PDB file of C-alpha atoms in Angstrom:
ATOM      1  CA  MET A   1       0.000   0.000   0.000  1.00 36.00           C
ATOM      2  CA  LYS A   2       1.373   3.342  -1.013  1.00 42.00           C
ATOM      3  CA  TYR A   3       1.923   5.620   1.938  1.00 38.00           C
ATOM      4  CA  ILE A   4       2.006   9.371   1.485  1.00 44.00           C
ATOM      5  CA  SER A   5       2.697  11.758   4.322  1.00 42.00           C
ATOM      6  CA  LYS A   6       2.427  15.421   3.418  1.00 44.00           C
ATOM      7  CA  ILE A   7       3.266  18.063   5.959  1.00 43.00           C
ATOM      8  CA  ASN A   8       1.514  20.709   3.941  1.00 42.00           C
ATOM      9  CA  SER A   9       2.625  24.253   4.449  1.00 39.00           C
ATOM     10  CA  LEU A  10       3.817  24.353   7.989  1.00 39.00           C
ATOM     11  CA  LEU A  11       3.021  27.953   7.275  1.00 39.00           C
ATOM     12  CA  VAL A  12       5.329  29.312   9.857  1.00 38.00           C
ATOM     13  CA  LEU A  13       3.629  32.692   9.506  1.00 37.00           C
ATOM     14  CA  LEU A  14       5.496  34.520  12.191  1.00 36.00           C
ATOM     15  CA  MET A  15       5.861  38.163  13.090  1.00 35.00           C
ATOM     16  CA  PHE A  16       8.227  38.779  15.966  1.00 35.00           C
ATOM     17  CA  PHE A  17       7.573  41.917  17.999  1.00 36.00           C
ATOM     18  CA  SER A  18       9.958  43.265  20.614  1.00 36.00           C
ATOM     19  CA  LEU A  19      10.409  46.595  22.331  1.00 33.00           C
ATOM     20  CA  SER A  20      14.140  46.257  21.783  1.00 38.00           C
ATOM     21  CA  GLY A  21      13.951  45.229  18.140  1.00 40.00           C
ATOM     22  CA  PHE A  22      13.950  41.754  16.636  1.00 41.00           C
ATOM     23  CA  SER A  23      16.644  39.094  16.716  1.00 41.00           C
ATOM     24  CA  GLN A  24      18.437  37.831  13.639  1.00 46.00           C
ATOM     25  CA  GLU A  25      17.088  34.271  14.047  1.00 48.00           C
ATOM     26  CA  ILE A  26      13.296  34.521  14.006  1.00 54.00           C
ATOM     27  CA  SER A  27      12.048  30.950  14.118  1.00 67.00           C
ATOM     28  CA  LYS A  28      13.127  27.333  14.262  1.00 79.00           C
ATOM     29  CA  LYS A  29      10.856  24.387  13.511  1.00 86.00           C
ATOM     30  CA  SER A  30      11.505  20.642  13.722  1.00 91.00           C
ATOM     31  CA  VAL A  31       9.475  17.992  11.892  1.00 93.00           C
ATOM     32  CA  ILE A  32       9.839  14.196  12.161  1.00 96.00           C
ATOM     33  CA  VAL A  33       8.880  12.394   8.949  1.00 96.00           C
ATOM     34  CA  PRO A  34       8.074   8.656   9.269  1.00 96.00           C
ATOM     35  CA  LEU A  35       9.060   6.483   6.308  1.00 96.00           C
ATOM     36  CA  SER A  36       6.844   4.086   4.373  1.00 96.00           C
ATOM     37  CA  LYS A  37       9.525   1.384   4.519  1.00 96.00           C
ATOM     38  CA  PRO A  38      11.658   1.927   7.630  1.00 96.00           C
ATOM     39  CA  GLY A  39      15.145   0.487   7.358  1.00 93.00           C
ATOM     40  CA  GLU A  40      15.158   0.310   3.555  1.00 95.00           C
ATOM     41  CA  PRO A  41      17.101   2.671   1.251  1.00 95.00           C
ATOM     42  CA  GLY A  42      15.443   5.956   0.378  1.00 97.00           C
ATOM     43  CA  LYS A  43      15.925   9.224  -1.463  1.00 97.00           C
ATOM     44  CA  LEU A  44      15.939  12.840  -0.310  1.00 98.00           C
ATOM     45  CA  TYR A  45      15.215  15.719  -2.692  1.00 98.00           C
ATOM     46  CA  VAL A  46      15.826  19.295  -1.536  1.00 97.00           C
ATOM     47  CA  GLU A  47      15.812  22.472  -3.616  1.00 93.00           C
ATOM     48  CA  ILE A  48      15.894  25.969  -2.126  1.00 92.00           C
ATOM     49  CA  HIS A  49      16.642  29.386  -3.583  1.00 90.00           C
ATOM     50  CA  ASN A  50      17.898  31.320  -0.538  1.00 91.00           C
ATOM     51  CA  GLY A  51      19.543  29.413   2.292  1.00 93.00           C
ATOM     52  CA  SER A  52      21.791  26.530   3.248  1.00 96.00           C
ATOM     53  CA  ILE A  53      21.309  22.762   3.253  1.00 98.00           C
ATOM     54  CA  LYS A  54      22.968  20.529   5.837  1.00 98.00           C
ATOM     55  CA  VAL A  55      22.327  16.779   5.739  1.00 98.00           C
ATOM     56  CA  SER A  56      23.751  14.182   8.126  1.00 98.00           C
ATOM     57  CA  GLY A  57      23.283  10.444   8.334  1.00 97.00           C
ATOM     58  CA  HIS A  58      21.998   8.909  11.575  1.00 97.00           C
ATOM     59  CA  ASP A  59      21.065   5.476  12.901  1.00 96.00           C
ATOM     60  CA  GLY A  60      17.355   6.256  13.100  1.00 95.00           C
ATOM     61  CA  LYS A  61      14.645   5.073  10.692  1.00 95.00           C
ATOM     62  CA  GLU A  62      13.001   8.426  10.082  1.00 97.00           C
ATOM     63  CA  VAL A  63      13.834  11.758   8.481  1.00 98.00           C
ATOM     64  CA  ILE A  64      14.140  14.795  10.741  1.00 98.00           C
ATOM     65  CA  VAL A  65      13.852  18.240   9.176  1.00 96.00           C
ATOM     66  CA  VAL A  66      14.812  21.374  11.102  1.00 95.00           C
ATOM     67  CA  SER A  67      14.154  24.694   9.381  1.00 92.00           C
ATOM     68  CA  LYS A  68      15.367  28.117  10.460  1.00 89.00           C
ATOM     69  CA  THR A  69      14.472  31.454   8.970  1.00 84.00           C
ATOM     70  CA  ASN A  70      16.441  34.644   9.505  1.00 68.00           C
ATOM     71  CA  ALA A  71      15.563  38.316   9.481  1.00 52.00           C
ATOM     72  CA  LEU A  72      15.593  39.582   5.918  1.00 49.00           C
ATOM     73  CA  GLU A  73      16.943  43.045   6.553  1.00 48.00           C
ATOM     74  CA  GLN A  74      19.434  42.744   3.703  1.00 45.00           C
ATOM     75  CA  GLN A  75      16.808  41.554   1.256  1.00 44.00           C
ATOM     76  CA  HIS A  76      14.649  44.667   1.372  1.00 42.00           C
ATOM     77  CA  SER A  77      16.910  46.229  -1.252  1.00 41.00           C
ATOM     78  CA  SER A  78      16.555  45.151  -4.875  1.00 43.00           C
ATOM     79  CA  ASN A  79      18.793  45.087  -7.907  1.00 46.00           C
ATOM     80  CA  SER A  80      15.875  45.372 -10.297  1.00 46.00           C
ATOM     81  CA  GLU A  81      14.786  48.434 -12.228  1.00 46.00           C
ATOM     82  CA  GLY A  82      12.317  49.265  -9.483  1.00 48.00           C
ATOM     83  CA  GLU A  83      14.977  49.431  -6.764  1.00 49.00           C
ATOM     84  CA  GLU A  84      14.211  52.982  -5.668  1.00 50.00           C
ATOM     85  CA  LYS A  85      10.494  52.277  -5.612  1.00 48.00           C
ATOM     86  CA  GLU A  86      11.039  49.219  -3.436  1.00 51.00           C
ATOM     87  CA  LYS A  87      13.228  51.192  -1.049  1.00 51.00           C
ATOM     88  CA  SER A  88      10.494  53.775  -0.606  1.00 51.00           C
ATOM     89  CA  LYS A  89       8.172  51.034   0.626  1.00 56.00           C
ATOM     90  CA  ASP A  90      10.591  50.326   3.456  1.00 61.00           C
ATOM     91  CA  ASN A  91      10.382  53.843   4.867  1.00 73.00           C
ATOM     92  CA  PRO A  92       7.978  53.520   7.820  1.00 72.00           C
ATOM     93  CA  PRO A  93       5.361  56.174   8.569  1.00 82.00           C
ATOM     94  CA  GLU A  94       6.339  58.741  11.157  1.00 81.00           C
ATOM     95  CA  GLY A  95       6.345  57.304  14.657  1.00 72.00           C
ATOM     96  CA  MET A  96       6.450  53.675  13.455  1.00 75.00           C
ATOM     97  CA  ARG A  97       9.268  51.176  13.070  1.00 62.00           C
ATOM     98  CA  VAL A  98       9.876  47.915  11.211  1.00 57.00           C
ATOM     99  CA  VAL A  99       9.446  44.784  13.344  1.00 57.00           C
ATOM    100  CA  GLY A 100       9.896  42.222  10.552  1.00 55.00           C
ATOM    101  CA  ASN A 101       7.668  40.058   8.406  1.00 55.00           C
ATOM    102  CA  ASN A 102       9.163  36.590   8.216  1.00 55.00           C
ATOM    103  CA  ALA A 103       6.376  34.444   6.840  1.00 59.00           C
ATOM    104  CA  TYR A 104       7.430  31.308   4.976  1.00 64.00           C
ATOM    105  CA  ALA A 105       6.021  27.930   4.012  1.00 74.00           C
ATOM    106  CA  LEU A 106       7.681  24.523   4.198  1.00 84.00           C
ATOM    107  CA  ASP A 107       6.234  21.479   2.423  1.00 90.00           C
ATOM    108  CA  ILE A 108       7.459  17.935   3.021  1.00 94.00           C
ATOM    109  CA  ILE A 109       6.128  15.033   0.962  1.00 96.00           C
ATOM    110  CA  GLU A 110       6.973  11.378   1.700  1.00 97.00           C
ATOM    111  CA  SER A 111       6.026   8.547  -0.644  1.00 95.00           C
ATOM    112  CA  ASP A 112       7.602   5.087  -0.860  1.00 96.00           C
ATOM    113  CA  ASN A 113      10.734   6.245   1.045  1.00 96.00           C
ATOM    114  CA  LYS A 114      11.160   9.231  -1.257  1.00 97.00           C
ATOM    115  CA  VAL A 115      11.174  12.493   0.711  1.00 98.00           C
ATOM    116  CA  LYS A 116      10.846  15.863  -1.017  1.00 97.00           C
ATOM    117  CA  VAL A 117      11.419  19.103   0.891  1.00 96.00           C
ATOM    118  CA  ASP A 118      10.204  22.309  -0.720  1.00 89.00           C
ATOM    119  CA  THR A 119      10.167  25.906   0.522  1.00 84.00           C
ATOM    120  CA  ASP A 120       9.127  29.309  -0.772  1.00 75.00           C
ATOM    121  CA  SER A 121      12.676  30.523  -0.175  1.00 65.00           C
ATOM    122  CA  HIS A 122      12.574  32.931  -3.117  1.00 70.00           C
ATOM    123  CA  TYR A 123      11.272  35.454  -0.576  1.00 70.00           C
ATOM    124  CA  SER A 124      12.789  34.170   2.666  1.00 75.00           C
ATOM    125  CA  ASN A 125      16.230  32.997   3.744  1.00 86.00           C
ATOM    126  CA  ILE A 126      15.698  29.467   5.066  1.00 90.00           C
ATOM    127  CA  ASP A 127      18.410  27.182   6.447  1.00 94.00           C
ATOM    128  CA  LEU A 128      17.649  23.459   6.550  1.00 96.00           C
ATOM    129  CA  GLU A 129      19.269  20.854   8.802  1.00 97.00           C
ATOM    130  CA  ILE A 130      18.126  17.354   7.890  1.00 98.00           C
ATOM    131  CA  GLN A 131      18.914  13.957   9.397  1.00 98.00           C
ATOM    132  CA  VAL A 132      18.351  10.887   7.238  1.00 98.00           C
ATOM    133  CA  PRO A 133      19.209   7.183   7.507  1.00 97.00           C
ATOM    134  CA  LYS A 134      22.761   6.588   6.298  1.00 96.00           C
ATOM    135  CA  ASN A 135      21.586   4.553   3.290  1.00 95.00           C
ATOM    136  CA  PHE A 136      19.728   7.474   1.678  1.00 97.00           C
ATOM    137  CA  ALA A 137      20.533   8.898  -1.751  1.00 97.00           C
ATOM    138  CA  LEU A 138      20.706  12.700  -1.798  1.00 98.00           C
ATOM    139  CA  TYR A 139      19.695  15.204  -4.480  1.00 98.00           C
ATOM    140  CA  LEU A 140      20.439  18.687  -3.170  1.00 98.00           C
ATOM    141  CA  GLU A 141      20.357  22.101  -4.828  1.00 97.00           C
ATOM    142  CA  ASN A 142      20.573  25.679  -3.563  1.00 95.00           C
ATOM    143  CA  HIS A 143      21.150  28.964  -5.325  1.00 92.00           C
ATOM    144  CA  ARG A 144      22.372  31.713  -2.994  1.00 89.00           C
ATOM    145  CA  ASN A 145      22.930  32.782   0.633  1.00 90.00           C
ATOM    146  CA  GLY A 146      24.148  29.410   1.822  1.00 95.00           C
ATOM    147  CA  ASN A 147      26.294  26.319   1.378  1.00 98.00           C
ATOM    148  CA  ILE A 148      25.642  22.598   1.084  1.00 98.00           C
ATOM    149  CA  GLU A 149      27.086  20.258   3.740  1.00 98.00           C
ATOM    150  CA  VAL A 150      26.779  16.472   3.945  1.00 98.00           C
ATOM    151  CA  ASP A 151      28.188  14.126   6.589  1.00 98.00           C
ATOM    152  CA  ASN A 152      28.093  10.380   7.232  1.00 96.00           C
ATOM    153  CA  ILE A 153      26.229   9.064   4.174  1.00 96.00           C
ATOM    154  CA  LYS A 154      27.243   5.575   3.053  1.00 90.00           C
ATOM    155  CA  GLY A 155      27.008   3.633  -0.179  1.00 72.00           C
ATOM    156  CA  VAL A 156      24.429   5.600  -2.166  1.00 84.00           C
ATOM    157  CA  GLU A 157      24.417   8.416  -4.698  1.00 94.00           C
ATOM    158  CA  ILE A 158      24.993  12.049  -3.747  1.00 97.00           C
ATOM    159  CA  ASN A 159      24.117  14.780  -6.225  1.00 98.00           C
ATOM    160  CA  ALA A 160      24.815  18.329  -5.001  1.00 98.00           C
ATOM    161  CA  GLU A 161      24.588  21.618  -6.891  1.00 98.00           C
ATOM    162  CA  SER A 162      25.189  25.116  -5.488  1.00 97.00           C
ATOM    163  CA  HIS A 163      25.470  28.271  -7.564  1.00 94.00           C
ATOM    164  CA  TYR A 164      27.034  30.771  -5.143  1.00 94.00           C
ATOM    165  CA  GLY A 165      27.901  28.538  -2.201  1.00 96.00           C
ATOM    166  CA  SER A 166      30.468  25.869  -1.385  1.00 98.00           C
ATOM    167  CA  ILE A 167      29.890  22.128  -1.140  1.00 99.00           C
ATOM    168  CA  THR A 168      31.454  20.166   1.727  1.00 99.00           C
ATOM    169  CA  LEU A 169      31.045  16.386   1.938  1.00 98.00           C
ATOM    170  CA  ALA A 170      32.602  14.440   4.830  1.00 98.00           C
ATOM    171  CA  ASN A 171      32.681  10.736   5.707  1.00 96.00           C
ATOM    172  CA  VAL A 172      31.157   9.655   2.409  1.00 96.00           C
ATOM    173  CA  ASN A 173      31.921   6.734   0.121  1.00 90.00           C
ATOM    174  CA  SER A 174      29.230   7.240  -2.460  1.00 77.00           C
ATOM    175  CA  PRO A 175      29.403   7.957  -6.161  1.00 93.00           C
ATOM    176  CA  ILE A 176      29.121  11.740  -6.201  1.00 97.00           C
ATOM    177  CA  LEU A 177      28.189  14.452  -8.667  1.00 98.00           C
ATOM    178  CA  ALA A 178      28.990  17.923  -7.292  1.00 98.00           C
ATOM    179  CA  ASP A 179      28.890  21.224  -9.151  1.00 98.00           C
ATOM    180  CA  THR A 180      29.234  24.839  -8.044  1.00 97.00           C
ATOM    181  CA  HIS A 181      29.905  28.058  -9.917  1.00 95.00           C
ATOM    182  CA  HIS A 182      31.470  30.353  -7.306  1.00 93.00           C
ATOM    183  CA  GLY A 183      32.261  28.104  -4.334  1.00 96.00           C
ATOM    184  CA  ASP A 184      34.774  25.422  -3.368  1.00 98.00           C
ATOM    185  CA  ILE A 185      34.160  21.685  -3.316  1.00 99.00           C
ATOM    186  CA  ILE A 186      35.709  19.817  -0.371  1.00 99.00           C
ATOM    187  CA  VAL A 187      35.238  16.048  -0.067  1.00 98.00           C
ATOM    188  CA  THR A 188      36.630  13.560   2.459  1.00 97.00           C
ATOM    189  CA  PHE A 189      36.055   9.910   1.555  1.00 95.00           C
ATOM    190  CA  SER A 190      35.778   7.326   4.309  1.00 93.00           C
ATOM    191  CA  ASP A 191      36.155   4.566   1.725  1.00 90.00           C
ATOM    192  CA  VAL A 192      36.233   4.022  -2.034  1.00 88.00           C
ATOM    193  CA  ASN A 193      34.120   0.957  -2.733  1.00 79.00           C
ATOM    194  CA  SER A 194      31.891   1.834  -5.677  1.00 80.00           C
ATOM    195  CA  GLU A 195      32.561   1.028  -9.319  1.00 86.00           C
ATOM    196  CA  ASN A 196      30.558   4.056 -10.426  1.00 91.00           C
ATOM    197  CA  PRO A 197      32.440   7.257 -11.378  1.00 94.00           C
ATOM    198  CA  SER A 198      32.297  10.545  -9.484  1.00 96.00           C
ATOM    199  CA  ALA A 199      32.608  14.043 -10.972  1.00 97.00           C
ATOM    200  CA  PHE A 200      33.364  17.430  -9.396  1.00 98.00           C
ATOM    201  CA  SER A 201      33.278  20.762 -11.211  1.00 98.00           C
ATOM    202  CA  SER A 202      33.599  24.430 -10.252  1.00 98.00           C
ATOM    203  CA  TYR A 203      34.172  27.596 -12.246  1.00 95.00           C
ATOM    204  CA  ASN A 204      35.744  29.951  -9.677  1.00 95.00           C
ATOM    205  CA  GLY A 205      36.418  27.620  -6.770  1.00 97.00           C
ATOM    206  CA  ASN A 206      38.970  25.033  -5.666  1.00 98.00           C
ATOM    207  CA  ILE A 207      38.337  21.296  -5.619  1.00 98.00           C
ATOM    208  CA  ASP A 208      39.845  19.461  -2.642  1.00 98.00           C
ATOM    209  CA  LEU A 209      39.551  15.653  -2.478  1.00 97.00           C
ATOM    210  CA  THR A 210      40.903  13.531   0.390  1.00 96.00           C
ATOM    211  CA  PHE A 211      41.148   9.750  -0.077  1.00 94.00           C
ATOM    212  CA  PRO A 212      41.833   6.955   2.431  1.00 93.00           C
ATOM    213  CA  LYS A 213      45.372   5.545   2.387  1.00 89.00           C
ATOM    214  CA  LYS A 214      44.281   2.190   0.986  1.00 88.00           C
ATOM    215  CA  GLY A 215      41.778   3.588  -1.493  1.00 88.00           C
ATOM    216  CA  ASN A 216      42.090   2.598  -5.156  1.00 91.00           C
ATOM    217  CA  ALA A 217      41.023   5.225  -7.671  1.00 92.00           C
ATOM    218  CA  THR A 218      41.688   6.641 -11.108  1.00 92.00           C
ATOM    219  CA  ILE A 219      42.074  10.417 -11.027  1.00 93.00           C
ATOM    220  CA  LYS A 220      41.185  12.738 -13.904  1.00 92.00           C
ATOM    221  CA  THR A 221      41.936  16.425 -13.268  1.00 94.00           C
ATOM    222  CA  LYS A 222      41.881  19.700 -15.168  1.00 92.00           C
ATOM    223  CA  SER A 223      42.356  23.377 -14.232  1.00 93.00           C
ATOM    224  CA  GLU A 224      42.466  26.061 -16.913  1.00 90.00           C
ATOM    225  CA  ARG A 225      44.091  28.788 -14.787  1.00 91.00           C
ATOM    226  CA  GLY A 226      45.100  27.011 -11.598  1.00 93.00           C
ATOM    227  CA  ASN A 227      47.385  24.154 -10.556  1.00 93.00           C
ATOM    228  CA  ILE A 228      47.083  20.516  -9.537  1.00 92.00           C
ATOM    229  CA  TYR A 229      48.539  19.592  -6.115  1.00 92.00           C
ATOM    230  CA  THR A 230      48.914  16.281  -4.295  1.00 89.00           C
ATOM    231  CA  ASP A 231      50.578  14.931  -1.149  1.00 86.00           C
ATOM    232  CA  MET A 232      50.165  11.246  -2.015  1.00 76.00           C
ATOM    233  CA  ALA A 233      51.739   8.745  -4.388  1.00 72.00           C
ATOM    234  CA  VAL A 234      49.860   9.240  -7.638  1.00 68.00           C
ATOM    235  CA  THR A 235      51.080   7.534 -10.796  1.00 64.00           C
ATOM    236  CA  VAL A 236      50.658  10.219 -13.464  1.00 61.00           C
ATOM    237  CA  ASN A 237      49.850   9.387 -17.067  1.00 65.00           C
ATOM    238  CA  ASP A 238      50.716  12.488 -19.088  1.00 60.00           C
ATOM    239  CA  SER A 239      48.901  11.411 -22.230  1.00 60.00           C
ATOM    240  CA  ASP A 240      48.423  13.404 -25.400  1.00 59.00           C
ATOM    241  CA  PRO A 241      45.266  15.514 -25.757  1.00 60.00           C
ATOM    242  CA  LYS A 242      42.262  13.534 -26.935  1.00 65.00           C
ATOM    243  CA  VAL A 243      40.439  14.469 -30.122  1.00 65.00           C
ATOM    244  CA  ILE A 244      36.711  13.942 -29.651  1.00 66.00           C
ATOM    245  CA  THR A 245      34.517  13.578 -32.735  1.00 77.00           C
ATOM    246  CA  LYS A 246      30.745  13.939 -32.778  1.00 79.00           C
ATOM    247  CA  SER A 247      28.355  13.783 -35.708  1.00 83.00           C
ATOM    248  CA  LYS A 248      24.896  15.292 -35.886  1.00 81.00           C
ATOM    249  CA  ASN A 249      22.628  15.715 -38.907  1.00 84.00           C
ATOM    250  CA  GLY A 250      25.485  15.147 -41.323  1.00 81.00           C
ATOM    251  CA  THR A 251      27.805  17.646 -39.599  1.00 87.00           C
ATOM    252  CA  ASN A 252      31.001  16.528 -37.873  1.00 80.00           C
ATOM    253  CA  TYR A 253      32.235  18.288 -34.718  1.00 78.00           C
ATOM    254  CA  TYR A 254      35.815  18.007 -33.445  1.00 74.00           C
ATOM    255  CA  SER A 255      37.135  19.097 -30.062  1.00 68.00           C
ATOM    256  CA  VAL A 256      40.496  18.683 -28.364  1.00 65.00           C
ATOM    257  CA  GLU A 257      40.350  17.837 -24.669  1.00 68.00           C
ATOM    258  CA  LYS A 258      43.332  17.745 -22.325  1.00 76.00           C
ATOM    259  CA  TRP A 259      43.119  16.082 -18.906  1.00 84.00           C
ATOM    260  CA  ASN A 260      45.700  14.946 -16.387  1.00 86.00           C
ATOM    261  CA  TYR A 261      45.288  11.265 -15.579  1.00 87.00           C
ATOM    262  CA  GLY A 262      46.661   9.393 -12.593  1.00 88.00           C
ATOM    263  CA  LYS A 263      46.173   6.331 -10.406  1.00 89.00           C
ATOM    264  CA  ILE A 264      45.968   6.026  -6.651  1.00 89.00           C
ATOM    265  CA  ASN A 265      47.401   2.660  -5.595  1.00 88.00           C
ATOM    266  CA  SER A 266      46.203   0.112  -8.190  1.00 88.00           C
ATOM    267  CA  GLY A 267      43.572   2.373  -9.739  1.00 89.00           C
ATOM    268  CA  GLY A 268      39.818   1.997  -9.589  1.00 92.00           C
ATOM    269  CA  PRO A 269      36.652   3.994 -10.226  1.00 93.00           C
ATOM    270  CA  GLU A 270      37.171   7.322 -11.960  1.00 94.00           C
ATOM    271  CA  PHE A 271      37.106  10.590 -10.026  1.00 96.00           C
ATOM    272  CA  SER A 272      37.174  13.638 -12.300  1.00 96.00           C
ATOM    273  CA  ALA A 273      37.826  17.165 -11.001  1.00 97.00           C
ATOM    274  CA  SER A 274      37.534  20.181 -13.272  1.00 96.00           C
ATOM    275  CA  THR A 275      37.832  23.888 -12.427  1.00 96.00           C
ATOM    276  CA  SER A 276      38.375  26.956 -14.559  1.00 94.00           C
ATOM    277  CA  LYS A 277      39.977  29.442 -12.146  1.00 95.00           C
ATOM    278  CA  GLY A 278      40.716  27.379  -9.041  1.00 96.00           C
ATOM    279  CA  ASN A 279      43.192  24.713  -7.979  1.00 97.00           C
ATOM    280  CA  VAL A 280      42.720  20.967  -7.574  1.00 96.00           C
ATOM    281  CA  TYR A 281      44.050  19.242  -4.426  1.00 96.00           C
ATOM    282  CA  ILE A 282      44.386  15.455  -4.142  1.00 94.00           C
ATOM    283  CA  ARG A 283      45.184  14.424  -0.552  1.00 93.00           C
ATOM    284  CA  VAL A 284      45.587  11.322   1.570  1.00 90.00           C
ATOM    285  CA  GLN A 285      44.066  11.009   5.032  1.00 88.00           C
ATOM    286  CA  LYS A 286      46.654  11.486   7.775  1.00 80.00           C
TER     287      LYS A 286
END
């Protein structure tokens, strides 16, 4: 029987009044989400516009979602054409002061061990702290005003995308896809036991990967304006650039692609790291 639990619009419609002004952290709400199939693998989907995402694995059989919203004093200004008009709205009438308006909605949907967390964070800055069973796959995305952090997730896929923030993954052994435009990507592997490849890419940021001493991996790195660093024994294969040919509708396309290839220990699943302006660091756990 299909089980669906929807915590529909917690509607944390809060206005915080204080004679001394309002605090930066306005509200904090915790929700426990039971799973349809406790103990079995599941998936977590989170996408927010403004705010951070922090996910940690635990030994429980449920998902725990903690949401925090902050005062939006900095978001009253606008970069749009109507910036001056918007600013005028923030000027209180004589004898009155701003006490904040921090309404936001949080929706959580659970079906067949798939948990989706959705917020109206286009208009609020919402930070999420989520605990999931360690055997959950993660699909995480945020845009601005926050980073993505993951800790203690084992043996399943992690897909993380952040536009302005950094991505930090610790104590993971999963096949990973991580992409950020402005931030760094920092990953510490507890083990390397998957045959599936992992890929890390950033435009402005550094990519920092730490492997266990006995881990076997094939490394594929590229930095257009930065350098590649390592403190471990990596067998480097300085091969010639590859010419890639593609055909579409009778037209042939050719591109030349240059990567640095290497092996950690005896080699294994492929880990590719690509950045345009940052550096790539390949480390061994001390």
